[in-house]
XYZ file of N, CA and C in Angstrom:
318
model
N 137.924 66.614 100.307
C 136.672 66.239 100.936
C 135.921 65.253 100.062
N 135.086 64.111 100.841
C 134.302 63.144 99.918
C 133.427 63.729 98.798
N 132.675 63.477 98.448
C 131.334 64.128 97.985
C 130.300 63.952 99.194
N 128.869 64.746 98.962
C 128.079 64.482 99.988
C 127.225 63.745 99.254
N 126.268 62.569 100.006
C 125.234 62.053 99.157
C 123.853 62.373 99.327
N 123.108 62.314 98.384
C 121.479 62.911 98.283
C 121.150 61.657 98.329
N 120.070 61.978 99.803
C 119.425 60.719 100.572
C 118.030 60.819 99.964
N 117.739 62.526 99.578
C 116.336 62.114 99.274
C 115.915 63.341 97.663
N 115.463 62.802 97.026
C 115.418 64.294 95.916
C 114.004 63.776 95.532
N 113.144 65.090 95.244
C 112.018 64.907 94.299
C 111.441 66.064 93.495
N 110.915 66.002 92.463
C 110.732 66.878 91.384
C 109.377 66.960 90.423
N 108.418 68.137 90.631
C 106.724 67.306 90.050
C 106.923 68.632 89.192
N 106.522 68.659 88.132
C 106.254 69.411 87.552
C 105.155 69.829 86.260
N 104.036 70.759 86.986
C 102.541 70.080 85.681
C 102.382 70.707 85.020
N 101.702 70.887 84.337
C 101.419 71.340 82.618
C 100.716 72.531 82.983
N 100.596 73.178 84.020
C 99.999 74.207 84.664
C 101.007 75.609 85.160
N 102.409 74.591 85.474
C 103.408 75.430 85.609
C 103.534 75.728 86.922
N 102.684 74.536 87.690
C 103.107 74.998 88.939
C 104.298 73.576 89.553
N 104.798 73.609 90.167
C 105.575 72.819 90.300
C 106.176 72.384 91.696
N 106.931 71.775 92.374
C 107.198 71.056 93.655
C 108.536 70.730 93.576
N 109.466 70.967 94.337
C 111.016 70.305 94.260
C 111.508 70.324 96.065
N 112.365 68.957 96.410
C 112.764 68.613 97.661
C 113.758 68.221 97.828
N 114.999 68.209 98.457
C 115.599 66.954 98.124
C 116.444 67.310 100.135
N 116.854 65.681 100.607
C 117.844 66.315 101.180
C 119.193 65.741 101.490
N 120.537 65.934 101.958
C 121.607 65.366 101.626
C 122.167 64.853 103.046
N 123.192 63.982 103.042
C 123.678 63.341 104.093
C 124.215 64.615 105.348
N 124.699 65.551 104.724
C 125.465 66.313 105.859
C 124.518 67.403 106.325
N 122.894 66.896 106.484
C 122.104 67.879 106.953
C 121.178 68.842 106.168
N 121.082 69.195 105.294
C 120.821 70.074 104.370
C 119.776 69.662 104.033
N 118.379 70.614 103.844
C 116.889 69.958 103.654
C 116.660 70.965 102.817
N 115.942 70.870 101.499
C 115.350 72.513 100.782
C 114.071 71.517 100.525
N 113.128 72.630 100.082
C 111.176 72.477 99.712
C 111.265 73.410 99.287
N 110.612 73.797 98.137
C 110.267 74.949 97.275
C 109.177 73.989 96.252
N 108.320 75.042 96.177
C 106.828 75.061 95.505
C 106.452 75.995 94.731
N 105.710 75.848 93.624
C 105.116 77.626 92.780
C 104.835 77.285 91.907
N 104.238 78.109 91.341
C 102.438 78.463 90.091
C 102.590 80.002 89.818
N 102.205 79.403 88.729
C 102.076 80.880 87.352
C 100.748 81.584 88.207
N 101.083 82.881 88.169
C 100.318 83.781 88.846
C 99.592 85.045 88.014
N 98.464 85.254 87.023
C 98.107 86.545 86.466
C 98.686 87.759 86.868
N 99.587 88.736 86.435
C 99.974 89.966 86.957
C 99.758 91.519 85.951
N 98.975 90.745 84.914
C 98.252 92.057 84.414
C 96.905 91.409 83.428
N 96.456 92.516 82.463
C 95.338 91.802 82.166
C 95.355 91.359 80.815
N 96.185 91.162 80.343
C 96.319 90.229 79.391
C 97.131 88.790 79.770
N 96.667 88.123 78.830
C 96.721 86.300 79.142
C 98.107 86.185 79.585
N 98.959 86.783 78.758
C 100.551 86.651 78.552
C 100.795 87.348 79.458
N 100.381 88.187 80.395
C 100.972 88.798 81.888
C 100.946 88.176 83.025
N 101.869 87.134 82.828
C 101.948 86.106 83.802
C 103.528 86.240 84.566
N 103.722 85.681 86.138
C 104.308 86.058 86.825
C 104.310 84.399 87.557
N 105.517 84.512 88.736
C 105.428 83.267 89.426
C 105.345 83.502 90.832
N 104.944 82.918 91.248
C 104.868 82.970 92.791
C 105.562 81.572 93.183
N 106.512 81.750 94.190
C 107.609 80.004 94.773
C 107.612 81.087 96.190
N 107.789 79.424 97.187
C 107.763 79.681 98.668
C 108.397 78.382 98.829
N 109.238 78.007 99.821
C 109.894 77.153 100.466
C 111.065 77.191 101.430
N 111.878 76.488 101.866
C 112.855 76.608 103.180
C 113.766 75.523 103.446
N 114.763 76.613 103.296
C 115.913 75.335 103.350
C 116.654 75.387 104.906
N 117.242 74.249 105.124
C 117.654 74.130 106.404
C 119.195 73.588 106.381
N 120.223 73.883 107.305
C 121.503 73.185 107.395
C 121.878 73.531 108.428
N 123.036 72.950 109.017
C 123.372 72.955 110.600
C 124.940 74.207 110.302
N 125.147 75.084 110.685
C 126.143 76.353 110.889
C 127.273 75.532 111.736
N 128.497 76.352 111.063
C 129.848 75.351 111.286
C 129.563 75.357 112.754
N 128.805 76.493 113.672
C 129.106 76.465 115.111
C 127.931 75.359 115.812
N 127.185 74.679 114.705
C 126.454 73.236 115.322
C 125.142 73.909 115.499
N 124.628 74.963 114.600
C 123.345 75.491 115.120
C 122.492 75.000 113.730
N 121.194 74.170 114.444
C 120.239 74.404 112.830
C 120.162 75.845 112.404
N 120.495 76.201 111.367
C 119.071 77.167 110.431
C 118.569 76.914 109.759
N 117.251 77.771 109.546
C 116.266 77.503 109.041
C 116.020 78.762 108.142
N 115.515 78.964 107.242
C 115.022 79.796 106.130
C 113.777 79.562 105.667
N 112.998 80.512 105.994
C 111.521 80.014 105.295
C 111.418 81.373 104.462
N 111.101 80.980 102.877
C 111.025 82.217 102.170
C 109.700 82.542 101.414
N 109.450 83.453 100.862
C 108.748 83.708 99.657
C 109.087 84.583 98.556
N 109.030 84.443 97.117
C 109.182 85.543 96.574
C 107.762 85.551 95.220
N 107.591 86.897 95.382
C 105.978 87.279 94.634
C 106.336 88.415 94.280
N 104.831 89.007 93.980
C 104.741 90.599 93.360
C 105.381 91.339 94.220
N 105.543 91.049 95.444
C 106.119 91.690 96.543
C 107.773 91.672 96.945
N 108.561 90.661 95.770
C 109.949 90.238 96.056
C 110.033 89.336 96.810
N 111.558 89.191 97.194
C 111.597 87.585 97.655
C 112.140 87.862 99.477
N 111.215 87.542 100.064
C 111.086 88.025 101.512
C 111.617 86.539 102.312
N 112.908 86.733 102.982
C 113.413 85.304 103.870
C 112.813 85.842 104.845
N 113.069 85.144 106.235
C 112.474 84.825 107.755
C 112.714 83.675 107.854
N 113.791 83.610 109.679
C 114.191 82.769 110.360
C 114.819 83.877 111.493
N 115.136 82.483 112.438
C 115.249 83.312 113.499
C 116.857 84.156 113.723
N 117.429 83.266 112.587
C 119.209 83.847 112.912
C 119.265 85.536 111.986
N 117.920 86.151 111.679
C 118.123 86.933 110.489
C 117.889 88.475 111.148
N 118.343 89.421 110.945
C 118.152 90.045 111.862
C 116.430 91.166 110.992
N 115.884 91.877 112.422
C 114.563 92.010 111.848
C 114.885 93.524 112.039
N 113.686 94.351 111.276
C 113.754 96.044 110.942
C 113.159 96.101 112.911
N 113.529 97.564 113.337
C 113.238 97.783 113.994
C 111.760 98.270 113.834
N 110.591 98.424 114.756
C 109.486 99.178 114.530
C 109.651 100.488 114.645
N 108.404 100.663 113.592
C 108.298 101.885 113.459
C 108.353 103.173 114.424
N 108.689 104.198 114.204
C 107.774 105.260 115.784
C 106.706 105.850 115.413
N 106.107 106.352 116.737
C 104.993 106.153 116.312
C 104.487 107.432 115.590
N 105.514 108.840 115.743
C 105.202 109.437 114.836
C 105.207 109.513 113.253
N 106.008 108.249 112.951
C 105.669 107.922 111.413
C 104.435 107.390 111.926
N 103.789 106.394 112.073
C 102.845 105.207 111.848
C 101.670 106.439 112.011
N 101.866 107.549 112.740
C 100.620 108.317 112.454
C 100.072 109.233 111.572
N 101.196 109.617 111.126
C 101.436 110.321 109.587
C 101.364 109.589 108.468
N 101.504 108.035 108.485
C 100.888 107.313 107.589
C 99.426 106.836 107.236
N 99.040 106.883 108.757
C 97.673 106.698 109.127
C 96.642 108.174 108.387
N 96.967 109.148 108.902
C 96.764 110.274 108.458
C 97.120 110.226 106.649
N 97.941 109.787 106.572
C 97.911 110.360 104.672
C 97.039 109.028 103.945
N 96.958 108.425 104.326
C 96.067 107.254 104.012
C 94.553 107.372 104.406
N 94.219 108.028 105.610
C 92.762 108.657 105.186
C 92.551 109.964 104.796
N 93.905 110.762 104.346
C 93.701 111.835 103.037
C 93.199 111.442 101.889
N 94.000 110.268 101.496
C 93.969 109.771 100.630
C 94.855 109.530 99.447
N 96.056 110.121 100.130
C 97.258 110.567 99.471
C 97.972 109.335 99.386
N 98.004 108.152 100.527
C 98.744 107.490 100.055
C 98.034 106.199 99.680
């Protein structure tokens, strides 16, 4: 196979630590990702990152996907539409949560 070529790339990165990266290539393929140093406790040096961005490419069967992500204090959470999602809750959990949360338990 040839190589593929990068039609577009870019890269910022500031003295702040937050930073910007793009690039995308001939056979479809688009990524964006972004992120900054984030405080995660209370000293200076309890620092953490927060990045969000989404990459895209076309599936051997000719379908775009898309990926839009984040990852934080919370982990790194994808979403798109090819991904499959949790079912909802029932509702006898969601009321027993409701309930221990104005116990105060949770």
């Amino acid at each position: 196979e040839k190589p593929v070529a990068i039609l577009r790339s870019a890269s910022d990165f500031k003295d702040d630590g937050s930073w910007r990266h793009s690039f995308a290539s001939e056979d479809g393929i688009q990524v964006e990702a972004n992120g900054f140093q984030k405080r995660v406790g209370p000293k200076p040096e309890d620092v953490g990152a927060v990045s969000r961005g989404s990459y895209s490419y076309t599936s051997p069967e000719g379908f775009l996907i898309t990926v839009n992500w984040v990852a934080d204090e919370n982990g790194f959470q994808a979403k798109g539409d090819h991904l499959p999602v949790a079912p909802p809750m029932p509702p006898h959990v969601v009321k027993m949560l409701a309930d221990l949360r104005a116990a105060g338990r949770l």
